[in-house]
Structures are given as structure tokens and as C-alpha cells.
Coordinates of C-alpha atoms and ligand atoms in Angstrom, one line a residue:
X147 CA 32.0 -227.3 64.9
X148 CA 30.0 -230.4 65.7
X149 CA 26.7 -230.1 67.6
X150 CA 28.3 -231.7 70.7
X151 CA 31.1 -229.0 70.6
X152 CA 28.6 -226.2 70.2
X153 CA 26.9 -227.5 73.4
X154 CA 30.3 -227.3 75.2
X155 CA 30.4 -223.5 75.2
X156 CA 29.3 -222.8 78.7
X157 CA 31.8 -223.9 81.4
X158 CA 31.3 -227.6 81.9
X159 CA 31.9 -229.6 78.6
X160 CA 29.0 -231.9 79.4
X161 CA 26.4 -229.3 80.3
X162 CA 23.6 -228.8 77.7
X163 CA 22.3 -225.4 76.7
X164 CA 18.6 -224.7 76.7
X165 CA 16.9 -224.6 73.3
X166 CA 19.5 -226.7 71.4
X167 CA 18.2 -229.9 69.9
X168 CA 20.1 -233.0 71.2
X169 CA 21.1 -235.9 68.9
X170 CA 22.7 -238.5 71.1
X171 CA 24.9 -239.9 68.4
X172 CA 26.8 -236.6 68.4
X173 CA 27.9 -237.3 72.0
X174 CA 30.7 -239.7 72.8
X175 CA 30.1 -242.5 75.4
X176 CA 33.8 -242.5 76.1
X177 CA 35.5 -239.8 78.2
X178 CA 38.7 -240.2 76.3
X179 CA 37.7 -237.2 74.2
X180 CA 38.1 -235.0 77.3
X181 CA 40.7 -236.9 79.4
X182 CA 42.7 -240.0 78.6
X183 CA 44.8 -240.4 81.7
X184 CA 42.9 -242.8 84.0
X185 CA 45.4 -242.6 86.9
X186 CA 45.3 -238.8 86.9
X187 CA 41.5 -238.9 86.7
X188 CA 41.3 -241.3 89.6
X189 CA 43.6 -239.2 91.7
X190 CA 41.6 -236.1 90.9
X191 CA 38.4 -237.9 91.7
X192 CA 39.6 -238.9 95.2
X193 CA 40.6 -235.2 96.0
X194 CA 37.3 -233.9 94.7
X195 CA 35.3 -236.4 96.7
X196 CA 37.1 -235.3 99.8
X197 CA 36.0 -231.8 99.0
X198 CA 32.5 -233.0 98.4
X199 CA 32.5 -234.5 101.9
X200 CA 33.5 -231.1 103.3
X201 CA 31.0 -229.1 101.3
X202 CA 28.2 -231.4 102.3
X203 CA 29.1 -230.9 106.0
X204 CA 28.6 -227.2 105.4
X205 CA 25.4 -227.6 103.4
X206 CA 24.0 -229.7 106.2
X207 CA 25.1 -227.4 109.0
X208 CA 23.8 -224.3 107.2
X209 CA 20.5 -226.1 106.9
X210 CA 18.9 -223.7 104.4
X211 CA 19.5 -224.8 100.8
X212 CA 19.0 -228.1 99.0
X213 CA 20.7 -230.0 96.2
X214 CA 18.9 -232.4 94.0
X215 CA 20.8 -234.9 91.8
X216 CA 18.8 -236.7 89.1
X217 CA 20.3 -239.8 87.6
X218 CA 18.9 -241.4 84.4
X219 CA 20.4 -244.0 82.1
X220 CA 19.7 -246.9 79.9
X221 CA 19.7 -250.2 82.0
X222 CA 23.2 -251.0 83.3
X223 CA 24.2 -247.4 82.7
X224 CA 25.8 -247.2 86.1
X225 CA 23.4 -245.3 88.3
X226 CA 24.0 -247.5 91.3
X227 CA 27.7 -247.5 90.9
X228 CA 27.8 -243.7 90.6
X229 CA 25.9 -243.4 93.9
X230 CA 28.2 -245.9 95.6
X231 CA 31.4 -244.3 94.4
X232 CA 30.7 -240.6 94.4
X233 CA 29.0 -240.5 97.8
X234 CA 31.3 -242.9 99.5
X235 CA 32.4 -241.2 102.8
X236 CA 29.7 -238.5 102.7
X237 CA 27.7 -238.4 105.9
X238 CA 24.7 -240.6 105.3
X239 CA 22.5 -238.3 107.5
X240 CA 22.8 -235.5 104.9
X241 CA 22.0 -237.6 101.9
X242 CA 18.8 -239.3 100.9
X243 CA 18.6 -241.7 97.9
X244 CA 15.3 -242.5 96.4
X245 CA 15.0 -245.2 93.7
X246 CA 11.9 -244.9 91.6
X247 CA 10.6 -248.3 90.5
X248 CA 7.3 -249.2 88.8
X249 CA 4.6 -247.0 90.6
X250 CA 2.6 -248.7 93.3
X251 CA -1.2 -248.8 93.2
X252 CA -1.5 -245.8 95.5
X253 CA 1.1 -243.9 93.4
X254 CA -0.8 -244.6 90.3
X255 CA -3.9 -243.3 91.9
X256 CA -2.2 -239.8 92.1
X257 CA -0.7 -237.5 89.6
X258 CA 2.7 -238.6 88.3
X259 CA 4.6 -235.9 90.3
X260 CA 3.0 -236.9 93.7
X261 CA 5.6 -239.5 94.6
X262 CA 8.4 -237.4 93.3
X263 CA 7.5 -234.3 95.3
X264 CA 7.5 -236.4 98.5
X265 CA 11.1 -237.4 97.9
X266 CA 12.6 -234.0 97.1
X267 CA 15.4 -232.9 99.6
X268 CA 14.6 -230.8 102.6
X269 CA 16.8 -227.9 103.8
X270 CA 20.4 -228.9 104.2
X271 CA 20.1 -232.1 102.3
X272 CA 21.4 -233.7 99.1
X273 CA 18.6 -235.7 97.4
X274 CA 19.6 -238.3 94.9
X275 CA 17.0 -239.7 92.4
X276 CA 17.9 -243.1 91.0
X277 CA 15.5 -242.8 88.1
X278 CA 12.9 -240.0 88.5
X279 CA 9.9 -238.3 87.1
X280 CA 11.6 -238.6 83.7
X281 CA 10.5 -242.3 83.6
X282 CA 7.0 -240.8 83.1
X283 CA 8.1 -239.6 79.6
X284 CA 10.5 -242.5 78.9
X285 CA 9.4 -246.0 79.8
X286 CA 5.8 -244.7 79.9
X287 CA 6.1 -243.4 76.4
X288 CA 8.1 -246.3 74.9
X289 CA 5.9 -249.0 76.5
X290 CA 2.6 -247.1 75.7
X291 CA 1.6 -247.0 79.3
X292 CA -0.4 -243.7 78.8
X293 CA -1.6 -242.1 75.6
X294 CA 0.6 -239.7 73.7
X295 CA -1.4 -236.6 74.6
X296 CA -0.9 -237.4 78.3
X297 CA 2.9 -237.8 78.2
X298 CA 3.4 -234.9 75.8
X299 CA 1.9 -232.5 78.4
X300 CA 4.3 -233.8 81.0
X301 CA 7.4 -232.0 79.6
X302 CA 5.9 -228.7 80.5
X303 CA 4.7 -230.0 83.8
X304 CA 8.2 -231.2 84.6
X305 CA 9.8 -227.9 83.7
X306 CA 7.3 -226.0 85.8
X307 CA 7.7 -228.4 88.7
X308 CA 11.5 -228.1 88.6
X309 CA 11.1 -224.3 88.4
X310 CA 9.0 -224.4 91.5
X311 CA 11.7 -226.4 93.3
X312 CA 14.4 -224.1 92.1
X313 CA 12.5 -221.0 93.3
X314 CA 12.1 -222.7 96.6
X315 CA 15.9 -223.0 97.2
X316 CA 16.7 -226.3 95.4
X317 CA 19.7 -226.5 93.1
X318 CA 19.0 -229.2 90.5
X319 CA 21.6 -231.1 88.5
X320 CA 20.5 -233.8 86.1
X321 CA 22.9 -236.4 84.7
X322 CA 22.2 -238.7 81.8
X323 CA 24.8 -241.5 82.0
X324 CA 25.5 -242.1 78.3
X325 CA 26.6 -245.7 77.5
X326 CA 26.9 -247.5 74.2
X327 CA 24.8 -250.5 73.2
X328 CA 28.0 -252.6 73.2
X329 CA 28.9 -251.5 76.7
X330 CA 25.4 -252.4 77.9
X331 CA 25.8 -255.9 76.3
X332 CA 29.1 -256.4 78.2
X333 CA 27.6 -255.3 81.5
X334 CA 24.6 -257.5 81.0
X335 CA 26.9 -260.5 80.2
X336 CA 28.9 -259.7 83.4
X337 CA 25.6 -259.7 85.4
X338 CA 24.7 -263.0 83.9
X339 CA 28.1 -264.7 84.5
X340 CA 28.8 -263.5 88.0
X341 CA 26.6 -265.2 90.7
X342 CA 26.6 -262.1 92.9
X343 CA 25.3 -259.9 90.1
X344 CA 22.9 -262.2 88.4
X345 CA 20.0 -261.2 90.7
X346 CA 20.2 -257.8 89.1
X347 CA 19.2 -259.0 85.7
X348 CA 15.5 -259.0 84.8
X349 CA 13.1 -259.6 82.0
X350 CA 12.6 -255.8 81.8
X351 CA 16.3 -255.4 80.9
X352 CA 15.8 -257.7 77.9
X353 CA 12.6 -255.9 76.8
X354 CA 14.2 -252.5 77.1
X355 CA 17.3 -253.6 75.2
X356 CA 15.1 -254.7 72.4
X357 CA 13.5 -251.2 72.5
X358 CA 16.9 -249.4 72.6
X359 CA 16.1 -247.6 69.3
X360 CA 12.9 -246.3 70.8
X361 CA 14.5 -245.1 74.0
X362 CA 17.1 -243.0 72.0
X363 CA 14.5 -240.5 70.6
X364 CA 12.6 -240.5 73.9
X365 CA 15.9 -239.5 75.7
X366 CA 16.6 -236.9 73.0
X367 CA 13.3 -235.3 73.6
X368 CA 13.9 -235.2 77.4
X369 CA 17.3 -233.7 77.0
X370 CA 16.1 -231.2 74.4
X371 CA 12.8 -230.1 76.0
X372 CA 13.8 -230.3 79.7
X373 CA 17.2 -228.5 79.7
X374 CA 16.5 -225.3 81.4
X375 CA 18.5 -222.5 83.1
X376 CA 17.2 -223.7 86.5
X377 CA 17.5 -227.5 85.9
X378 CA 20.3 -228.3 83.4
X379 CA 21.0 -231.7 82.0
X380 CA 24.5 -233.1 81.6
X381 CA 25.4 -235.9 79.2
X382 CA 28.1 -237.8 80.9
X383 CA 30.2 -240.2 78.9
X384 CA 29.7 -243.4 81.0
X385 CA 31.4 -246.3 79.2
X386 CA 34.4 -245.8 81.5
X387 CA 33.4 -245.7 85.1
X388 CA 36.5 -243.8 86.2
X389 CA 35.6 -241.0 83.8
X390 CA 31.9 -240.9 84.8
X391 CA 32.8 -240.7 88.5
X392 CA 35.2 -237.8 87.9
X393 CA 32.9 -235.9 85.6
X394 CA 29.9 -236.0 87.9
X395 CA 31.9 -235.2 91.0
X396 CA 33.5 -232.3 89.3
X397 CA 30.1 -230.8 88.4
X398 CA 28.7 -231.4 91.9
X399 CA 31.8 -229.9 93.6
X400 CA 31.8 -226.9 91.3
X401 CA 28.1 -226.3 92.0
X402 CA 28.6 -226.6 95.8
X403 CA 31.6 -224.3 95.7
X404 CA 29.4 -221.7 94.0
X405 CA 26.7 -222.2 96.5
X406 CA 29.4 -221.7 99.2
X407 CA 27.4 -223.0 102.2
X408 CA 28.5 -221.6 105.6
X409 CA 28.6 -223.0 109.1
X410 CA 26.1 -221.0 111.1
X411 CA 27.3 -218.7 113.9
X412 CA 27.5 -220.4 117.3
X413 CA 24.1 -220.2 119.1
X414 CA 25.6 -219.3 122.5
X415 CA 28.8 -217.4 123.4
X416 CA 30.5 -220.2 125.3
X417 CA 34.2 -221.0 125.0
X418 CA 36.2 -224.0 126.1
X419 CA 37.0 -223.6 129.8
X420 CA 33.7 -221.8 130.5
X421 CA 32.1 -225.2 131.4
X422 CA 31.9 -226.2 135.1
Ligands
LIG673 P1 19.2 -251.7 88.2 O1 20.0 -250.9 87.2 O2 20.0 -252.1 89.4 O3 18.6 -252.8 87.5 P2 16.8 -250.2 88.1 O4 16.7 -248.8 88.3 O5 16.7 -250.7 86.7 O6 18.1 -250.7 88.8 P3 14.8 -252.1 88.7 O7 14.1 -252.5 90.0 O8 15.5 -253.2 87.9 O9 15.7 -250.9 89.0 O10 13.7 -251.5 87.7 C1 12.8 -250.5 88.0 C2 11.9 -250.4 86.9 O11 10.8 -249.5 87.2 C3 12.6 -249.9 85.6 O12 12.4 -250.8 84.6 C4 11.9 -248.5 85.4 O13 11.8 -248.2 84.0 C5 10.5 -248.8 86.0 N1 9.9 -247.5 86.3 C6 10.3 -246.5 87.0 N2 9.4 -245.5 87.1 C7 8.4 -245.9 86.3 C8 7.1 -245.3 85.9 N3 6.8 -244.1 86.3 N4 6.3 -246.1 85.2 C9 6.6 -247.3 84.8 N5 7.8 -247.9 85.1 C10 8.6 -247.2 85.9
LIG674 MG1 16.9 -252.8 86.3

């Protein structure tokens, strides 16, 4: 059995198991290994998204628990597209997206989790992190922004922080959108050739692409050291957007089904017709 197959033992095929070393080349970037019928996948996705809309209404109405979705990927990995497609139709009042960019001066004057903690979802909400505290052991490591002894400690800090959130009623799902280097090239070329996408391309994208081979072990460390019972990572094959959308929605819907949020009981015993 390949390493990626070993990892597939617990329910979802993309969910990693704590304590098992991750080698990204063992994981396909194409969903075809799991499902090759795009039409069927798109139909299932639409049904599941409808269910997500219903489940989110209940989570919001119940107002007790929280769901945190963490999205990480190489550049052009599809974080924005995932948010646009998967959450299309979900009541915006119950969802908060936070995109973590280069830290501001005031953010840098605090510990690395300070800005993250302020963005975690409150009761009844789904919080989506477009990039996250993982940048502090990814870009920060690859670009030598802080010394190694500083970022090395952060894996433990992150696990403890996520444990704290989990113990405080937050369900955490972390998705690594796994694309190939060739797919990234195609997407960058698209960005460069289409006027309405060109603005998205930056110098940083070029620098990071040159450092692709440094990001791979950095991601492998993240996926190996920060996969926990309380905050699992999923490696989502993301070269095909239709597969990525389906796989992520499936995990979210299954998680919310298990959480089974309930509409609260009515606050007063009034029925239609009782009004003056
Ligand atoms: P897109 O895919 O649309 O380009 P993006 O997430 O790459 O979106 P950008 O504004 O292009 O957004 O880039 C944000 C940049 O901020 C990324 O290069 C990211 O690595 C960087 N960044 C995020 N967090 C940190 C951090 N803690 N330290 C340093 N850089 C960070
Ligand atoms: Mg970018």
C-alpha cells in the first residue's frame, strides 16, 4: 500500500492521520484517482452546496458552536475560487472570510497569533481563513524572515492554539489545495494573458515559484507536524476545480451533519392568529 493509501484509512480519502510523515509526491494533484466523472461530480456538488446552505442556517440559528476553515495552497492554488464557489448562496451574515496578507507594522509588533486570534469565528459562525497562521512557518521560513529557532517553536504553539480553539467549541478543518507545478504555470499564464486577471499577478508569485522546491518540504512539515485529532489537515487534489469543490464541500457537509446544529426552541409561545 502506498503512503497516500495508508493515509486514506479513516473515512475521508483526503484526511491525514496524526503522526504519519507526509511526502507530497505521494499525493495526486488530480482527483481522477477518486472520481473521474466530472458531470456527476458537478451535480453532487450542487446538491451538497444546497445542504451546506441549510446546515449553515441551523448553525447560525443555534448560535453556540463555530466552524473554522483554513485554506492554504501554493500561489494560484485556488483559494479564492474555492471560497467563491463553495460558499455561493450561503447567507453572508453567517460567514466571515479573512485573507491574511503580509503583516502590518502593528501586527508585527505582536506575537504571530495575535492577528489570527482576532479573526476566529464567534458562536454560530463559519470563519474562513484565506492563508492563515501557517504562513508563519511557510513563507516566513522559506524567505528567512525569522531565525529557524523561532519558526521551529511555532509548530507547537500552533497545535496548542488550535487545541484551545477546539476546546472552546470550534471545529477546525484545514485544507491544503494541492496543485502541480505545471498547473500553476498554466494558471499564471492565464492571469498574464487575460486583462481582467492580470492584476492578480505579482512579483511575489514569481519569487515563490522559483522557491517551489523549498515550499514543498515546508508544507510537508506543516502537514506532518500539525495534523492533530482536533485540527486535521486534508490534502485536496486541486488541479481540477470541479473535483476540488466537491471534495471540500463533502468534508464540510459531513462535518456539519455530525455537528447536527438545531434551531433553538421558540422564545415565546405565540402561534399565527394570536396576533392582534
Ligand atoms: P492571490 O492568490 O489572489 O494572489 P494571495 O493570498 O496570494 O491571493 P496576495 O495579496 O497576492 O494574496 O499575497 C499575500 C502575501 O502575503 C502572500 O505572498 C503571503 O505569503 C504573504 N503573507 C501572508 N502572511 C504572511 C506572514 N505572516 N509573513 C509574511 N508574509 C505573509
Ligand atoms: Mg498572490
